[in-house]
Short mmCIF file of C-alpha atoms and ligand atoms in Angstrom, two decimals:
data_model
loop_
_atom_site.label_atom_id
_atom_site.label_comp_id
_atom_site.label_asym_id
_atom_site.label_seq_id
_atom_site.Cartn_x
_atom_site.Cartn_y
_atom_site.Cartn_z
CA MET W 1 -4.78 265.72 4.55
CA LEU W 2 -1.64 265.11 6.63
CA THR W 3 0.62 262.45 5.12
CA VAL W 4 2.52 260.22 7.52
CA ALA W 5 5.43 257.80 7.21
CA VAL W 6 5.83 255.32 10.06
CA LEU W 7 9.11 253.64 11.03
CA ILE W 8 9.02 250.37 12.95
CA SER W 9 11.26 247.52 14.09
CA GLY W 10 8.85 245.00 15.54
CA THR W 11 5.30 243.78 15.64
CA GLY W 12 3.85 247.15 14.71
CA SER W 13 0.80 247.08 16.95
CA ASN W 14 0.94 250.86 17.26
CA LEU W 15 1.26 251.08 13.48
CA ARG W 16 -1.78 248.84 13.06
CA ALA W 17 -3.81 251.05 15.36
CA LEU W 18 -2.83 254.14 13.35
CA LEU W 19 -3.70 252.36 10.09
CA GLU W 20 -7.09 251.40 11.51
CA ALA W 21 -7.76 254.97 12.61
CA ALA W 22 -6.62 256.37 9.27
CA ALA W 23 -8.90 254.00 7.38
CA ASP W 24 -11.81 256.11 8.62
CA PRO W 25 -12.38 258.76 5.92
CA ARG W 26 -13.07 261.30 8.68
CA PHE W 27 -9.55 260.86 10.08
CA PRO W 28 -7.47 263.81 8.85
CA ALA W 29 -4.22 261.90 8.20
CA ARG W 30 -3.09 259.07 5.93
CA VAL W 31 -0.19 256.68 6.31
CA ILE W 32 1.61 256.73 2.96
CA ALA W 33 4.64 254.54 3.69
CA VAL W 34 6.05 252.24 6.36
CA GLY W 35 9.77 251.72 6.80
CA ALA W 36 11.87 249.51 9.04
CA ASP W 37 15.48 248.87 10.00
CA ARG W 38 14.92 245.09 9.74
CA GLU W 39 12.43 242.59 8.35
CA ALA W 40 9.75 243.63 10.82
CA ASP W 41 6.61 241.57 11.42
CA GLY W 42 4.71 244.83 11.37
CA PHE W 43 5.18 245.09 7.60
CA ALA W 44 2.26 242.65 7.38
CA HIS W 45 -0.07 245.36 8.72
CA ALA W 46 1.12 247.80 6.07
CA GLU W 47 0.62 245.20 3.37
CA ALA W 48 -2.86 244.39 4.66
CA TYR W 49 -3.77 248.05 4.19
CA GLY W 50 -2.03 248.30 0.82
CA ILE W 51 0.59 250.72 2.15
CA PRO W 52 4.03 250.59 0.52
CA THR W 53 6.96 249.50 2.67
CA PHE W 54 10.66 250.13 2.53
CA LEU W 55 13.52 248.43 4.30
CA VAL W 56 16.77 250.10 5.35
CA PRO W 57 18.59 247.17 6.99
CA TYR W 58 20.83 248.64 9.67
CA GLU W 59 23.23 245.70 9.62
CA GLN W 60 24.08 246.30 5.97
CA PHE W 61 25.56 249.75 6.58
CA ASP W 62 29.04 250.55 7.85
CA SER W 63 27.85 253.22 10.24
CA ARG W 64 24.79 254.81 11.79
CA VAL W 65 25.52 257.87 9.64
CA ALA W 66 25.46 255.83 6.43
CA TRP W 67 22.25 254.12 7.52
CA GLY W 68 20.74 257.51 8.27
CA GLU W 69 21.66 258.79 4.82
CA GLU W 70 19.78 255.94 3.18
CA LEU W 71 16.85 256.43 5.56
CA THR W 72 16.75 260.10 4.58
CA ALA W 73 16.81 259.15 0.90
CA GLN W 74 13.96 256.68 1.36
CA LEU W 75 11.86 259.18 3.30
CA ALA W 76 12.51 261.79 0.61
CA VAL W 77 10.84 259.48 -1.91
CA TRP W 78 7.60 259.78 0.04
CA SER W 79 8.10 263.30 1.36
CA PRO W 80 5.59 262.87 4.19
CA ASP W 81 4.34 265.76 6.29
CA LEU W 82 5.13 263.79 9.46
CA VAL W 83 7.40 260.88 10.40
CA VAL W 84 6.30 258.67 13.30
CA LEU W 85 8.82 256.45 15.06
CA SER W 86 6.63 253.70 16.38
CA GLY W 87 8.75 251.05 17.98
CA LEU W 88 11.83 251.81 15.87
CA MET W 89 14.48 250.30 18.14
CA ARG W 90 17.28 252.43 16.79
CA LEU W 91 18.63 255.86 17.60
CA VAL W 92 18.08 258.04 14.57
CA PRO W 93 21.28 259.91 13.59
CA PRO W 94 21.42 263.68 14.11
CA ALA W 95 21.34 264.39 10.37
CA VAL W 96 17.94 262.70 10.11
CA VAL W 97 16.62 264.43 13.24
CA ASP W 98 17.85 267.79 11.99
CA ALA W 99 16.33 267.22 8.55
CA TRP W 100 12.89 266.41 9.95
CA ALA W 101 12.61 268.29 13.24
CA PRO W 102 10.07 269.00 14.57
CA ARG W 103 8.04 266.82 12.19
CA LEU W 104 9.50 263.67 13.71
CA ILE W 105 7.66 262.16 16.67
CA ASN W 106 8.14 259.09 18.82
CA THR W 107 6.00 256.96 21.11
CA HIS W 108 7.58 255.78 24.35
CA PRO W 109 6.33 253.29 26.94
CA ALA W 110 7.01 255.41 30.04
CA TYR W 111 5.99 258.70 31.57
CA LEU W 112 8.95 260.76 30.37
CA PRO W 113 11.31 262.08 31.59
CA GLU W 114 11.05 258.96 33.74
CA PHE W 115 12.68 255.86 32.23
CA PRO W 116 14.08 257.02 28.89
CA GLY W 117 15.85 254.55 26.62
CA ALA W 118 15.21 251.18 25.06
CA HIS W 119 14.27 249.34 28.26
CA ALA W 120 11.69 251.67 29.73
CA VAL W 121 9.24 249.01 30.90
CA ARG W 122 11.94 246.81 32.40
CA ASP W 123 13.51 249.81 34.12
CA ALA W 124 10.16 250.87 35.62
CA LEU W 125 9.62 247.38 37.02
CA ALA W 126 13.17 247.24 38.37
CA ALA W 127 12.69 250.60 40.09
CA GLY W 128 9.62 249.27 41.90
CA VAL W 129 7.45 252.26 41.02
CA THR W 130 3.69 252.03 41.43
CA SER W 131 2.96 253.83 38.20
CA THR W 132 4.66 254.37 34.89
CA GLY W 133 3.00 255.51 31.67
CA ALA W 134 3.17 256.32 28.00
CA SER W 135 4.36 259.41 26.17
CA VAL W 136 4.46 260.88 22.68
CA ILE W 137 7.32 263.29 22.08
CA VAL W 138 9.04 265.30 19.39
CA VAL W 139 12.34 263.61 18.63
CA ASP W 140 15.47 265.62 19.35
CA ASN W 141 19.09 264.55 19.47
CA GLY W 142 18.91 263.22 23.01
CA VAL W 143 17.53 259.86 24.12
CA ASP W 144 13.82 260.49 24.64
CA THR W 145 14.46 264.06 25.74
CA GLY W 146 12.33 265.94 23.21
CA PRO W 147 9.27 268.08 23.94
CA ILE W 148 6.38 266.06 25.33
CA LEU W 149 3.22 266.25 23.22
CA ALA W 150 1.01 263.91 25.26
CA GLN W 151 1.39 261.51 28.14
CA GLU W 152 -0.68 259.45 30.51
CA ARG W 153 -0.07 257.42 33.65
CA VAL W 154 -0.46 253.63 33.73
CA PRO W 155 -0.45 251.85 37.10
CA VAL W 156 2.01 249.06 37.85
CA LEU W 157 -0.07 246.27 39.38
CA PRO W 158 0.97 243.50 41.77
CA GLY W 159 2.21 240.52 39.77
CA ASP W 160 3.09 242.58 36.70
CA ASP W 161 5.91 241.21 34.61
CA LEU W 162 7.52 242.82 31.60
CA HIS W 163 5.01 241.45 29.11
CA ARG W 164 1.91 242.13 31.19
CA LEU W 165 2.89 245.69 32.01
CA HIS W 166 3.96 246.49 28.44
CA GLU W 167 0.72 245.07 27.06
CA ARG W 168 -1.20 247.40 29.39
CA ILE W 169 0.91 250.40 28.35
CA LYS W 170 0.64 249.81 24.60
CA PRO W 171 -3.09 250.58 24.25
CA VAL W 172 -2.44 253.90 25.99
CA GLU W 173 0.47 254.61 23.64
CA ARG W 174 -1.79 253.86 20.67
CA ARG W 175 -4.56 256.12 21.88
CA LEU W 176 -2.12 258.98 22.57
CA LEU W 177 -0.42 258.52 19.19
CA ILE W 178 -3.68 258.57 17.26
CA ASP W 179 -4.85 261.61 19.17
CA VAL W 180 -1.57 263.48 18.61
CA VAL W 181 -1.60 262.71 14.87
CA ARG W 182 -5.22 263.86 14.67
CA ARG W 183 -4.45 267.09 16.51
CA ILE W 184 -1.42 267.81 14.31
CA ALA W 185 -3.51 267.17 11.20
CA ASN W 186 -6.33 269.39 12.46
CA GLY W 187 -3.93 272.19 13.25
CA GLU W 188 -4.80 271.97 16.95
CA LEU W 189 -1.23 271.00 17.77
CA ASP W 190 1.57 273.02 16.21
CA LEU W 191 4.84 271.11 16.36
CA VAL W 192 6.92 274.24 15.91
CA VAL W 193 5.21 275.94 18.86
CA ALA W 194 5.34 272.73 20.92
CA SER W 195 9.07 272.53 20.33
CA VAL W 196 9.90 276.03 21.51
CA PRO W 197 11.92 275.73 24.73
CA PRO W 198 10.19 276.94 27.92
CA SER W 199 9.73 280.69 27.99
CA SER W 200 12.80 282.73 28.84
CA GLU W 201 10.58 284.90 31.09
CA SER W 202 11.70 283.24 34.31
CA SER W 203 15.39 283.53 33.49
CA ALA W 204 14.82 287.14 32.37
CA SER W 205 13.24 288.00 35.68
CA ILE W 206 16.11 286.33 37.49
CA THR W 207 18.67 288.36 35.58
CA GLU W 208 16.69 291.53 36.19
CA THR W 209 16.63 290.97 39.94
CA PRO W 210 19.18 293.28 41.55
C1 GRF I 301 6.10 250.26 21.91
O1 GRF I 301 5.85 250.16 23.29
C2 GRF I 301 7.13 251.29 21.65
O2 GRF I 301 6.99 252.45 22.33
C3 GRF I 301 8.33 250.53 22.10
O3 GRF I 301 8.17 249.28 21.49
C4 GRF I 301 6.80 249.02 21.40
C5 GRF I 301 6.49 248.76 19.95
O4 GRF I 301 5.42 247.92 19.84
N1 GRF I 301 9.54 251.20 21.82
P1 GRF I 301 4.82 247.60 18.43
O5 GRF I 301 5.94 247.23 17.48
O6 GRF I 301 4.05 248.81 17.96
O7 GRF I 301 3.91 246.43 18.67
#
């Protein structure tokens, strides 16, 4: 059984979906702890499912590094197999990424590498694109630059505003997240393999060309 810790900042609708999925005894993963960088509304979902929560309030630390050290300490208490960033509106410091990689994954409300960053839905609307999407990635030390594990397109419809578009993206994010966690737990998706950079074959053939 794969054990999962989930980190949130907000309403935790993706967390709730994962908790619902994991409540099915046939689901091969269990959420064992939920953490947040602030008093997140989403803690209520964890409590409803009897899952322990922990708070690492960003504002109470002098630096991102110090916050990351406490986050690492809290995660070590639970020692999960996988950490899911699900709406954690905070860049995780390199020490945390390096400690957990590649067992640290993130959901993102855009079709990466399009629209990375904290305002992906707003940026897609501002760009006037006709479709955006949702992605699940392995976290690396860039901003939403890690290996893509799953993604799907979501159309931008006439009259969409930030809320309407985001609410249409979120169910796709949830479905992708649950599927990725299931595939990791089943051994169908190997995070180490998924994180290997693209094959060096092409560059090798280039260097071998006279
Ligand atoms: C998700 O779209 C997530 O990708 C984004 O914020 C949203 C979180 O929603 N960064 P929720 O807290 O799971 O409801």
